Short mmCIF file of C-alpha atoms in Angstrom, two decimals:
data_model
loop_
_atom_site.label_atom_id
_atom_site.label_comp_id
_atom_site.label_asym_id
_atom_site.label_seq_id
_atom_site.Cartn_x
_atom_site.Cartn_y
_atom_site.Cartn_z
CA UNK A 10 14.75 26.35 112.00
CA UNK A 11 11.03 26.63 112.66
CA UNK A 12 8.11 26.73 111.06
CA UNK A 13 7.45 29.49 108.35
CA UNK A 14 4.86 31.13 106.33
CA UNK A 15 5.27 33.46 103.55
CA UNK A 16 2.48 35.50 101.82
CA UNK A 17 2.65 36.86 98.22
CA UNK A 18 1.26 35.56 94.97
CA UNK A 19 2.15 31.87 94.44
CA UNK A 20 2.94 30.77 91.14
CA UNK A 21 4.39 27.25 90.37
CA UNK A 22 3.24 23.99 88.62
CA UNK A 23 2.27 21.55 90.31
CA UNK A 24 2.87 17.61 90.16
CA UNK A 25 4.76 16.08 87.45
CA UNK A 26 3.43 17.27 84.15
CA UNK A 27 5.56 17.11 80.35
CA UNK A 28 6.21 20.52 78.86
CA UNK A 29 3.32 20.32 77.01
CA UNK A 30 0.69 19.76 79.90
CA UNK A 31 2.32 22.50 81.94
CA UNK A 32 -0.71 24.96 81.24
CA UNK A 33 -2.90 22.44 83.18
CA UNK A 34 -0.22 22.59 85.71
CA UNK A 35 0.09 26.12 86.42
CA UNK A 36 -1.05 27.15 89.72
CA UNK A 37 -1.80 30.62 90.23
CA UNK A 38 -2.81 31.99 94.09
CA UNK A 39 -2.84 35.94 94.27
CA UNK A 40 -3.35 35.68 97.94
CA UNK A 41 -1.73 32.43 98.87
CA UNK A 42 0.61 31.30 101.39
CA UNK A 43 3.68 29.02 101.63
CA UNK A 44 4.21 27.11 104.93
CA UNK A 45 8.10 25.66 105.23
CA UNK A 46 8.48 23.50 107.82
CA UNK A 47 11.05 23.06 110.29
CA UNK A 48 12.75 20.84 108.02
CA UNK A 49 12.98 22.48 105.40
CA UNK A 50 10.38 21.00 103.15
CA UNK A 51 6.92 22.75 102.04
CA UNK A 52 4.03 21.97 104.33
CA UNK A 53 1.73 24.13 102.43
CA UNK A 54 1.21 26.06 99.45
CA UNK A 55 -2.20 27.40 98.67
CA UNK A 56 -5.06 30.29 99.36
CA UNK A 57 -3.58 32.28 102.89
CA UNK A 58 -7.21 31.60 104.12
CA UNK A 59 -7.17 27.75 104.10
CA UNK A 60 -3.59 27.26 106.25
CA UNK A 61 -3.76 24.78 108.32
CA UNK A 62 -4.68 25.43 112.28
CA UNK A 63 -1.12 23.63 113.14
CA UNK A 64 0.81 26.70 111.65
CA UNK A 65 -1.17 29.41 113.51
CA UNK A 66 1.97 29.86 115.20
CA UNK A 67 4.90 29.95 112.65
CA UNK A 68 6.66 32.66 111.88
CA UNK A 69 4.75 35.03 109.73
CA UNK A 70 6.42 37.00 106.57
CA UNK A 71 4.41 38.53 104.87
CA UNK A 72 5.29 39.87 101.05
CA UNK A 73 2.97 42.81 100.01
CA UNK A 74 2.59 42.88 95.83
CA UNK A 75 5.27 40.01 95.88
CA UNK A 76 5.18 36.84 94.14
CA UNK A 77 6.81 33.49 95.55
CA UNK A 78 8.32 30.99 92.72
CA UNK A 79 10.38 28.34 92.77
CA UNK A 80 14.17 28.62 92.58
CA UNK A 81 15.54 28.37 89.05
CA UNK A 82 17.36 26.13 87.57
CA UNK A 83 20.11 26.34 85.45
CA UNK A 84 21.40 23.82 83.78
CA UNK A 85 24.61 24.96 81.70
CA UNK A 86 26.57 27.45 82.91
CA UNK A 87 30.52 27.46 82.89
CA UNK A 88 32.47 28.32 85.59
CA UNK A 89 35.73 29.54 84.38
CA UNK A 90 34.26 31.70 81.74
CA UNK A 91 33.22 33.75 84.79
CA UNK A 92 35.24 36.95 83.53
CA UNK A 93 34.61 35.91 80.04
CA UNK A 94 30.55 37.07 79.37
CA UNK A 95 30.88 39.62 76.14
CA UNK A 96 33.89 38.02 74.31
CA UNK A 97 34.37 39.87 71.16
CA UNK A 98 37.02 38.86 68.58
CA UNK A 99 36.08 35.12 67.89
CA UNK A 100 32.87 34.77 65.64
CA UNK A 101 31.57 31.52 65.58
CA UNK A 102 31.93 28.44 67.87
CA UNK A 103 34.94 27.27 66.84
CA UNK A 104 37.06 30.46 66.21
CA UNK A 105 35.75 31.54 69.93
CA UNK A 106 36.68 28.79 71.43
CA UNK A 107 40.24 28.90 70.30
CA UNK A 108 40.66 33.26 70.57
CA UNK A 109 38.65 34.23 73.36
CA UNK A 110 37.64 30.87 75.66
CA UNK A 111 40.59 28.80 76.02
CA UNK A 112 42.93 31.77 76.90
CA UNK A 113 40.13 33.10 79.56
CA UNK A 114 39.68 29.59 81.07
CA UNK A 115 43.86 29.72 81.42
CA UNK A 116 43.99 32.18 83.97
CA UNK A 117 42.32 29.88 86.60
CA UNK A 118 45.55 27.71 86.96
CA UNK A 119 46.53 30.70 89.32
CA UNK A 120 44.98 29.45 92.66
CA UNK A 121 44.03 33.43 93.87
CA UNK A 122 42.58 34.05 90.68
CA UNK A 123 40.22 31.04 90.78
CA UNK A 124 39.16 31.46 94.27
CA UNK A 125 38.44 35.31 93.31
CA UNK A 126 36.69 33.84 90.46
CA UNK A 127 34.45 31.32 92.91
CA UNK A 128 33.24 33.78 94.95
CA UNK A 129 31.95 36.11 92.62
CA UNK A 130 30.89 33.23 90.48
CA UNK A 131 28.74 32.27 93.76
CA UNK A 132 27.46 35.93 94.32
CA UNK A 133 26.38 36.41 90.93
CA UNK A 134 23.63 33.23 90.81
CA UNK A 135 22.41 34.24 94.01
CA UNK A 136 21.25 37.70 92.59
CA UNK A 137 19.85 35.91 89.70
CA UNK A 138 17.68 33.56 91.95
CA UNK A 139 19.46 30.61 90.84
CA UNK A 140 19.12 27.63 93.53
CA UNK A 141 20.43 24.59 91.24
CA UNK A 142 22.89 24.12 88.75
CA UNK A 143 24.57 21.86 86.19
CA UNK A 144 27.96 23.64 86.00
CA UNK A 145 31.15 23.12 83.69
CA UNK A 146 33.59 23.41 85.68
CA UNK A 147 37.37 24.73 85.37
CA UNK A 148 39.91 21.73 84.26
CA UNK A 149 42.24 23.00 86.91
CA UNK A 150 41.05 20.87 90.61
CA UNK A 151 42.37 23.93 92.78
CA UNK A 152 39.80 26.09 90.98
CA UNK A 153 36.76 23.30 91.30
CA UNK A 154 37.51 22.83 95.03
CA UNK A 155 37.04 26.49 95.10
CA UNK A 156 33.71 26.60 93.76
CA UNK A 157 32.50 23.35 95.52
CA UNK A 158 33.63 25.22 99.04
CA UNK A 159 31.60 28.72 98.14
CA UNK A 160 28.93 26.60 96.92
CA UNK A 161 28.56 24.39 100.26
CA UNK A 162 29.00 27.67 102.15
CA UNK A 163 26.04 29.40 100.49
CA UNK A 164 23.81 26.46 101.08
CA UNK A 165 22.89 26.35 97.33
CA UNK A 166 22.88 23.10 95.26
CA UNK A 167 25.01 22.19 92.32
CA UNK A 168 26.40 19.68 89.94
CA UNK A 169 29.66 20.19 88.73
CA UNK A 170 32.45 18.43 87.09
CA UNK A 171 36.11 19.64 86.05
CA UNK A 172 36.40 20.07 82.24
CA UNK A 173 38.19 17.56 80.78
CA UNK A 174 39.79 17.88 77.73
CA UNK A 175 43.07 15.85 75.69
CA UNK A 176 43.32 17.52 72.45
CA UNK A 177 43.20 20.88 71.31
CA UNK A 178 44.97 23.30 69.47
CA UNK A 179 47.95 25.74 70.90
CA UNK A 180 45.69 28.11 72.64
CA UNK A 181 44.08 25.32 74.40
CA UNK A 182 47.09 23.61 75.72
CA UNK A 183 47.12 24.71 78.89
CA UNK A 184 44.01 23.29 79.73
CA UNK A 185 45.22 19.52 78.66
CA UNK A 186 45.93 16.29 80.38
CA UNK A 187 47.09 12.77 79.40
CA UNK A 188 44.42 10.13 78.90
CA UNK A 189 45.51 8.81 82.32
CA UNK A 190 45.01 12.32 84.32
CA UNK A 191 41.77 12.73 82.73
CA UNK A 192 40.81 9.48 84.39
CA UNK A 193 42.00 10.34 87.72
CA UNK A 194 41.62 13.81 87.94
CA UNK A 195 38.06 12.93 87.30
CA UNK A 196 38.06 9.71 89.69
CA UNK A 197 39.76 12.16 92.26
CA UNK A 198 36.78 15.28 92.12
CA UNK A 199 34.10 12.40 92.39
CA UNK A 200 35.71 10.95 95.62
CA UNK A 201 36.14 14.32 97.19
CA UNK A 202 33.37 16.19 95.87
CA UNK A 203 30.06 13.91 95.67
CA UNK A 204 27.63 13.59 98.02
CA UNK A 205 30.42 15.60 100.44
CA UNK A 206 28.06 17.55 102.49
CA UNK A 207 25.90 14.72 103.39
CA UNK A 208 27.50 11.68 102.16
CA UNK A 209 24.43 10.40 100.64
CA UNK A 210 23.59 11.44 97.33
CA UNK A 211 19.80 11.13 97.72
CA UNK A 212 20.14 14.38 100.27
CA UNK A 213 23.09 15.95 98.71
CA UNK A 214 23.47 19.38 98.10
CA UNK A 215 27.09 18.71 96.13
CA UNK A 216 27.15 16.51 92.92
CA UNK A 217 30.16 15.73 90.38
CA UNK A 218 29.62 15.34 86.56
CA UNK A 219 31.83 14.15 83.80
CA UNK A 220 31.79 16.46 81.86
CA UNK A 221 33.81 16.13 78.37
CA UNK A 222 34.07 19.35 76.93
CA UNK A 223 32.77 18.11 73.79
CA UNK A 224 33.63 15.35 71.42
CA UNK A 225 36.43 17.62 69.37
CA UNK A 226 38.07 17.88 72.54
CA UNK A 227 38.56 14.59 73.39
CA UNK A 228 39.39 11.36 71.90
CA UNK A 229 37.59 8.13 70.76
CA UNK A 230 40.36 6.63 74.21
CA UNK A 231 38.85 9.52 76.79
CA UNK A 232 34.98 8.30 75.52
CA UNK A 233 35.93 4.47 76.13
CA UNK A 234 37.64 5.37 79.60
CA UNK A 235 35.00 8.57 80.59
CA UNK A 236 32.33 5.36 79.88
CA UNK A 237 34.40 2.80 81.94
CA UNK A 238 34.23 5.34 84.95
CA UNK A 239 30.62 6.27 84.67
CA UNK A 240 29.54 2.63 84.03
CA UNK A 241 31.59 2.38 87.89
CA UNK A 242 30.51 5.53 89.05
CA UNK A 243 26.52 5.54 87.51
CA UNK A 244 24.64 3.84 90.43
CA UNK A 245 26.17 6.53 92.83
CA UNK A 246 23.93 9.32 91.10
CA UNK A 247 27.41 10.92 89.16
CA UNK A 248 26.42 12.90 86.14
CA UNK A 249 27.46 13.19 83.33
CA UNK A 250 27.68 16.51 81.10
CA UNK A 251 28.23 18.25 77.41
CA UNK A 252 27.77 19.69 74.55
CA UNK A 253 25.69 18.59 71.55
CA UNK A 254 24.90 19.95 67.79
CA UNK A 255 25.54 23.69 69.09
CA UNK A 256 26.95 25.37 65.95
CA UNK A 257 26.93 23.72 62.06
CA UNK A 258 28.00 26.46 59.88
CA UNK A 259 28.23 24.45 56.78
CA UNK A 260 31.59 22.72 56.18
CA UNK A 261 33.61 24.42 58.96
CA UNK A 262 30.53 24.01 61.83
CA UNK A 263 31.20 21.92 64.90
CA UNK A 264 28.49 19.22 64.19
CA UNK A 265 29.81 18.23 60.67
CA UNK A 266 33.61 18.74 61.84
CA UNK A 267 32.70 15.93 64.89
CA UNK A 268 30.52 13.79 62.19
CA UNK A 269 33.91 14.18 60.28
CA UNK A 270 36.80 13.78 62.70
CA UNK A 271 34.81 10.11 64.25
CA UNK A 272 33.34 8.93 60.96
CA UNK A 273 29.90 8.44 62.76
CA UNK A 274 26.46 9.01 61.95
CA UNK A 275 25.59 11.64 64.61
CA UNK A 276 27.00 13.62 66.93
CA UNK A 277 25.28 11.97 69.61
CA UNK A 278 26.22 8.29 68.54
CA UNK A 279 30.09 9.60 69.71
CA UNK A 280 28.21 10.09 73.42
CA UNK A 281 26.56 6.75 73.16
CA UNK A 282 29.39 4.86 73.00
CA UNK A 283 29.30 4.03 69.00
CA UNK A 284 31.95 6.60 68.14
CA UNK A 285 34.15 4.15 66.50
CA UNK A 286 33.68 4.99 62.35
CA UNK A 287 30.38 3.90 61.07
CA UNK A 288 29.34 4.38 64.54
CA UNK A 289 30.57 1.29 65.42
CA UNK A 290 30.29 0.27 69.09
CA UNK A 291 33.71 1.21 71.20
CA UNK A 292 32.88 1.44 74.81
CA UNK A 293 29.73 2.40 77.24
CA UNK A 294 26.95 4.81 76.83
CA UNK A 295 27.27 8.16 78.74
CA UNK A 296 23.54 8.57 78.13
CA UNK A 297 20.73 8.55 80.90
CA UNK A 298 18.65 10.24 83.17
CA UNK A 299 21.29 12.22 84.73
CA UNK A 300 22.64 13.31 81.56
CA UNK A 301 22.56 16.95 80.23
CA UNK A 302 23.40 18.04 76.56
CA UNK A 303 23.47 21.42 75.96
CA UNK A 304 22.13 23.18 73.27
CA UNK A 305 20.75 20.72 70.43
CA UNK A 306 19.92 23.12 67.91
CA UNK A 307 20.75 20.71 65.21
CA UNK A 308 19.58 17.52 66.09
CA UNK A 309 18.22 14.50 63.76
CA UNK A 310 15.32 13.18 64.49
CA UNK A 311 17.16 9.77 65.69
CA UNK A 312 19.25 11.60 68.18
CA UNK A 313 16.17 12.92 69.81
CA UNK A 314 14.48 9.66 69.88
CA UNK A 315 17.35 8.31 71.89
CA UNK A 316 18.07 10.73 74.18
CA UNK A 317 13.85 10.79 75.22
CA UNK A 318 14.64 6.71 75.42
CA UNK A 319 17.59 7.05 77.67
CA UNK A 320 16.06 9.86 79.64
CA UNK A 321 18.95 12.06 78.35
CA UNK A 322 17.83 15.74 78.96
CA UNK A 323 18.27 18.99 76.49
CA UNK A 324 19.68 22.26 78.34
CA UNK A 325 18.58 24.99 75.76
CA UNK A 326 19.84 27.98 75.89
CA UNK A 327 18.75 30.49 73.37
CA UNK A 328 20.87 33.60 74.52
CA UNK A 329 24.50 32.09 73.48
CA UNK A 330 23.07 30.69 70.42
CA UNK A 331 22.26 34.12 69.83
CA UNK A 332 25.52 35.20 70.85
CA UNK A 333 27.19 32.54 68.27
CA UNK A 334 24.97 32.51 65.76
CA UNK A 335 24.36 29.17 66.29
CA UNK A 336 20.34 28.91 65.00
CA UNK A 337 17.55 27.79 67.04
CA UNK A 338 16.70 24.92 68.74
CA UNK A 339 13.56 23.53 66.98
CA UNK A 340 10.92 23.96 69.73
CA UNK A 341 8.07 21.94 68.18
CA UNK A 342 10.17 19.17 66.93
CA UNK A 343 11.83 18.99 69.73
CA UNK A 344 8.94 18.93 72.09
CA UNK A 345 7.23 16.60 69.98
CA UNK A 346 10.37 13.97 70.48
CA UNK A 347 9.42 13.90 74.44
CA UNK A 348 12.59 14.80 75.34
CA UNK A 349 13.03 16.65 78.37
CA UNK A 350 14.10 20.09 78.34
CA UNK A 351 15.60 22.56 80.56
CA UNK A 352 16.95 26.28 80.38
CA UNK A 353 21.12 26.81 80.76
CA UNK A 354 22.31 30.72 80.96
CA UNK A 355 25.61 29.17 79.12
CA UNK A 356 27.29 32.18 80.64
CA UNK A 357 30.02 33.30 78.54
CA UNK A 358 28.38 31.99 75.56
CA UNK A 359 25.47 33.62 76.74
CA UNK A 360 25.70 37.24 78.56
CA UNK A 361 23.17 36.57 81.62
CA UNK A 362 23.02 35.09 84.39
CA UNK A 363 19.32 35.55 84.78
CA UNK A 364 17.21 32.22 83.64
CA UNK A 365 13.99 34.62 82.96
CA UNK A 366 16.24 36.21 80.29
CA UNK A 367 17.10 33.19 78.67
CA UNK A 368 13.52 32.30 78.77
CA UNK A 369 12.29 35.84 77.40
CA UNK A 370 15.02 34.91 74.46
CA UNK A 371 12.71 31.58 73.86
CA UNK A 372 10.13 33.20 73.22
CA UNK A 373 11.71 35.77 70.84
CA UNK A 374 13.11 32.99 68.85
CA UNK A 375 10.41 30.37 68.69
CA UNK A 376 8.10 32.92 67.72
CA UNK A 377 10.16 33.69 64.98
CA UNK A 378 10.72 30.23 63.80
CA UNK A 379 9.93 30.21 59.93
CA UNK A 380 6.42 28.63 58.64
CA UNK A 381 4.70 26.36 60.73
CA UNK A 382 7.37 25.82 63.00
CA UNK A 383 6.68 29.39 64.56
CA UNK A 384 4.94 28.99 68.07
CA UNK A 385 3.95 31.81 70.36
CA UNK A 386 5.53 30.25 73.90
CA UNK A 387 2.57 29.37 76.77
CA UNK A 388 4.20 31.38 79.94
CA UNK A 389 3.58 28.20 81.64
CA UNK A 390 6.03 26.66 79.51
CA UNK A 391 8.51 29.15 79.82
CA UNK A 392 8.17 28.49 83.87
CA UNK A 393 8.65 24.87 83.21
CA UNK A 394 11.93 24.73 81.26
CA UNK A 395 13.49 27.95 83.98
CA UNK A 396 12.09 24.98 87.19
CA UNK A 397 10.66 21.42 87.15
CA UNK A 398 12.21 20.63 83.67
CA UNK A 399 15.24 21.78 85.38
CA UNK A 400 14.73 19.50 88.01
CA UNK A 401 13.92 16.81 86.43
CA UNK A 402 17.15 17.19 83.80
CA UNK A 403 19.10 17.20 87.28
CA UNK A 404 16.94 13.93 88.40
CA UNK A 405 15.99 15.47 91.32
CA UNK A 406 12.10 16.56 90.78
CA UNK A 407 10.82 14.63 93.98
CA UNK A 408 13.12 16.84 95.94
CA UNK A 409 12.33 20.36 94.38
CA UNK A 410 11.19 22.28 91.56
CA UNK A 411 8.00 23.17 92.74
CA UNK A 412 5.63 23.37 96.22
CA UNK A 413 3.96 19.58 95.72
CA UNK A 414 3.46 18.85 99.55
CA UNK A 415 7.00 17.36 101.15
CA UNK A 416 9.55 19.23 98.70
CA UNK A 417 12.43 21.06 99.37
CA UNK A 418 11.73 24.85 99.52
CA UNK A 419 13.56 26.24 97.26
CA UNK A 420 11.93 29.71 96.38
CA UNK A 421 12.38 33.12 95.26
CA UNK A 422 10.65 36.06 97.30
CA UNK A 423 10.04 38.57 94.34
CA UNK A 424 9.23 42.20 94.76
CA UNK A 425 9.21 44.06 92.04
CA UNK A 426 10.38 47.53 91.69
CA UNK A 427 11.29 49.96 88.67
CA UNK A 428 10.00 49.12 85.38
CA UNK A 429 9.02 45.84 86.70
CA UNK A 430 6.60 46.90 89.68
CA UNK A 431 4.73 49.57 86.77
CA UNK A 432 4.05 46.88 84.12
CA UNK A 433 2.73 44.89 86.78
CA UNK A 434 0.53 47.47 88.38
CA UNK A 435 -0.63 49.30 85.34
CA UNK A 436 -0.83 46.71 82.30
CA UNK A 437 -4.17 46.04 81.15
CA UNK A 438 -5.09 42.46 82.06
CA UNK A 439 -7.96 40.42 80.24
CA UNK A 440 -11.80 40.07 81.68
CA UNK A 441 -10.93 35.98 80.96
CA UNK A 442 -9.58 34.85 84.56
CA UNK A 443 -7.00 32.54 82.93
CA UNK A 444 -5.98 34.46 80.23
CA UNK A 445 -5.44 37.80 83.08
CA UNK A 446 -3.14 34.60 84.89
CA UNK A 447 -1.15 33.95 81.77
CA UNK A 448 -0.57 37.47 81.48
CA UNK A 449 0.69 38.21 84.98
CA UNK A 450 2.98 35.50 84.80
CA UNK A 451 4.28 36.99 81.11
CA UNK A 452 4.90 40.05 82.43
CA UNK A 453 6.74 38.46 84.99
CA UNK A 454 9.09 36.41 83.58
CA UNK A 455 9.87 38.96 80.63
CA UNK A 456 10.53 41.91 82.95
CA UNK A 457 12.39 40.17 85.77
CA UNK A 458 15.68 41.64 87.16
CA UNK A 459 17.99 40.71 89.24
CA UNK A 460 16.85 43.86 91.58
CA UNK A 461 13.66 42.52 92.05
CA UNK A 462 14.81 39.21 93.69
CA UNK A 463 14.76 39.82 97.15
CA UNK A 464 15.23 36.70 98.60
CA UNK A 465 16.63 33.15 98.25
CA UNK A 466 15.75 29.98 99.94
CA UNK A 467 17.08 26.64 99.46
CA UNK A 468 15.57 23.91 101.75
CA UNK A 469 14.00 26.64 103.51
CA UNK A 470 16.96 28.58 104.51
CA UNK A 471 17.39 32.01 103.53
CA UNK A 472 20.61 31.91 101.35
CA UNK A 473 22.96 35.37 101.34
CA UNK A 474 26.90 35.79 100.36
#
């Protein structure tokens, strides 16, 4: 590689700021420029007039009525529901699960079909601009080594773990394994899988998570043994992934079935080790910094508390709760617990691949929150769950996530075209300099299509499949 500049209209936030200071954050350079070096990181990132003398020579590209961004982030997405997006047939969580999901996620025990799967799987999150990852994976290992190859051949970054599951009903079946396979099929995708490409999971583009589908799909035995491995596993950054208070329809919802089935407290005491009934202690905490719940549209306010403790970070994703009817997740309350929280596609539960989309579908439903608890989204915001808050769920923010001096450069190259490219050249825009910004940067991530991506850089290299 060598040194590179690209020119378009920088927007990103800078340093290290909590959802709620991420208007401070927001940096907003119509004519700036991006300087990568020749390793990869940013050099640069401000007005095109003020680059440095040292980059005179780099390579120049230059990005007429474009916009440069950081790479998204999503943060719950599921393989093997690849061909599964639109699922009609299954209502709710539950009945989904069992009549469209677990007979879709199947078809990936045949080897050709998974590695079909991979590759497209691969193709589509490079269209949507997606340069990180928190993935559930497929329980079968042929299909995961699939996805981990395509991945490492892309250059993109990911975390993924196999699914694990040990009960379920007769649909389900075929995605089952003893206690003990659970163990080692796990044991076996974290010795093959993490840190692979670089052997060093500080520099890593490849990362394995546990990931327990959720609690109804595995026993109080898998939580005590998952929590033996990551207690071995924890201080080689392994991950750990789930799902958490997605769906409650009253008496038959997934929240009070799990509060039933374990005789806990909370849904989240059966990931922090208490699942034992009356939440009694039974084996480690899966809880921490590298730890990703999706969803949490039904939390209590104790679960909150302790996942903002343990560093334990929320992957919201408003378009399959949508899809489900599974409510909203309570933005203010939420925020307000200082929790950390991210953006997840959940593609099949959700039907795009697109972060901005999932973000545009905030905003739709916080707005619409009843009372008080409605709140009209700060763009800002909506930038920081789709990219640092991403980063930072993924424990990973001082290597990416934004153009701080000495990142990773991960970006998007955005040129708009279509609808996109006539809001953006014709919408009226406010005499107030900031509010105009906030405006721009709306417009932006509400009309955003895949066809305006135009390219994709992690670590400075231009990614294509």
């Amino acid at each position: 590689m060598t040194d590179t500049v690209h020119y378009g209209h920088i927007f990103h936030l800078a340093g290290s700021p909590a959802v709620t200071e991420a208007v401070d954050a927001l940096v907003s350079i119509p004519d700036g420029a991006l300087v990568v070096g020749d390793d990869g990181t940013v050099k640069f990132a401000g007005e095109k007039a003020d680059v440095p003398d040292e980059f005179a020579s780099a390579e120049s590209h230059d990005h007429p009525g474009g916009y440069l961004i950081p790479g998204f982030v999503d943060t719950h997405i599921h393989f093997p529901q690849t061909y599964a997006g639109d699922s009609y047939g299954g209502g709710q969580l539950l009945e989904w699960l069992n009549l469209c999901i677990f007979p879709s996620e199947s078809k990936f025990a045949d080897p050709e079909f998974a590695q079909a799967a991979a590759v497209e799987f691969t193709s589509r999150r490079v269209a949507a601009g997606t340069t990180a990852m928190m993935v559930f994976g497929s329980a079968f290992p042929h299909a995961q080594d699939s996805l981990f190859t395509e991945t490492q051949k892309a250059g993109l970054r990911i975390v993924a773990g196999r699914g694990i599951q040990t009960v379920g009903g007769d649909t389900a079946k075929p995605l089952l394994t003893s206690e003990e396979e659970a163990i080692r099929l796990t044991r076996a995708e974290i010795d093959k899988w993490h840190a692979a490409d670089t052997g060093d999971y500080r520099t890593a583009l490849l990362h394995v998570a546990i990931v327990p589908r959720f609690s109804l799909s595995v026993t109080t035995e898998t939580l005590k043994n998952l929590g033996d491995l990551y207690d071995e596993y924890r201080d080689r950054g392994v991950y750990v992934h789930s799902h958490l208070n997605e769906n409650n329809r009253p008496g038959t919802g997934e929240v009070d079935t799990t509060k039933e089935v374990y005789q806990v407290d909370s849904y989240l005491d059966t990931y922090d080790g208490k699942f034992l009934p009356g939440s009694q202690v039974g084996g480690k905490s899966l809880l921490g910094p590298r730890t990703i719940l999706a969803h949490c549209v039904h939390c209590q306010d104790a679960e909150l508390a302790r996942m903002a403790e343990t560093g334990t970070s929320i992957s919201h994703c408003p378009v399959s709760q949508l899809f489900l009817g599974s409510g909203t997740m309570p933005w203010k309350r939420t925020v307000a617990a200082g929790v950390n929280i991210s953006a997840g596609t959940d593609f099949g539960g959700g039907d795009e691949w697109l972060i901005p989309r999932v973000l545009g579908d905030a905003f739709k439903q916080h707005i619409t929150e009843p009372g008080d608890a409605g709140v009209s989204m700060h763009p800002a915001e909506m930038l920081f769950i789709g990219t640092v808050g991403g980063a930072r769920a993924l424990d990973m923010e001082d290597r990416f996530g934004n153009f701080d001096q000495g990142k990773e450069a991960d970006f998007l190259v955005i040129e708009p075209v279509d609808a996109l490219k006539s809001t953006l050249d014709n919408a009226v825009r406010s005499d107030d300099a900031d509010l105009a910004r906030d405006q721009t940067l709306f417009g932006l991530l509400m009309g955003l299509r895949e066809s305006s991506i135009a390219e994709v850089y992690v670590q400075g290299r231009r990614v294509t499949v």
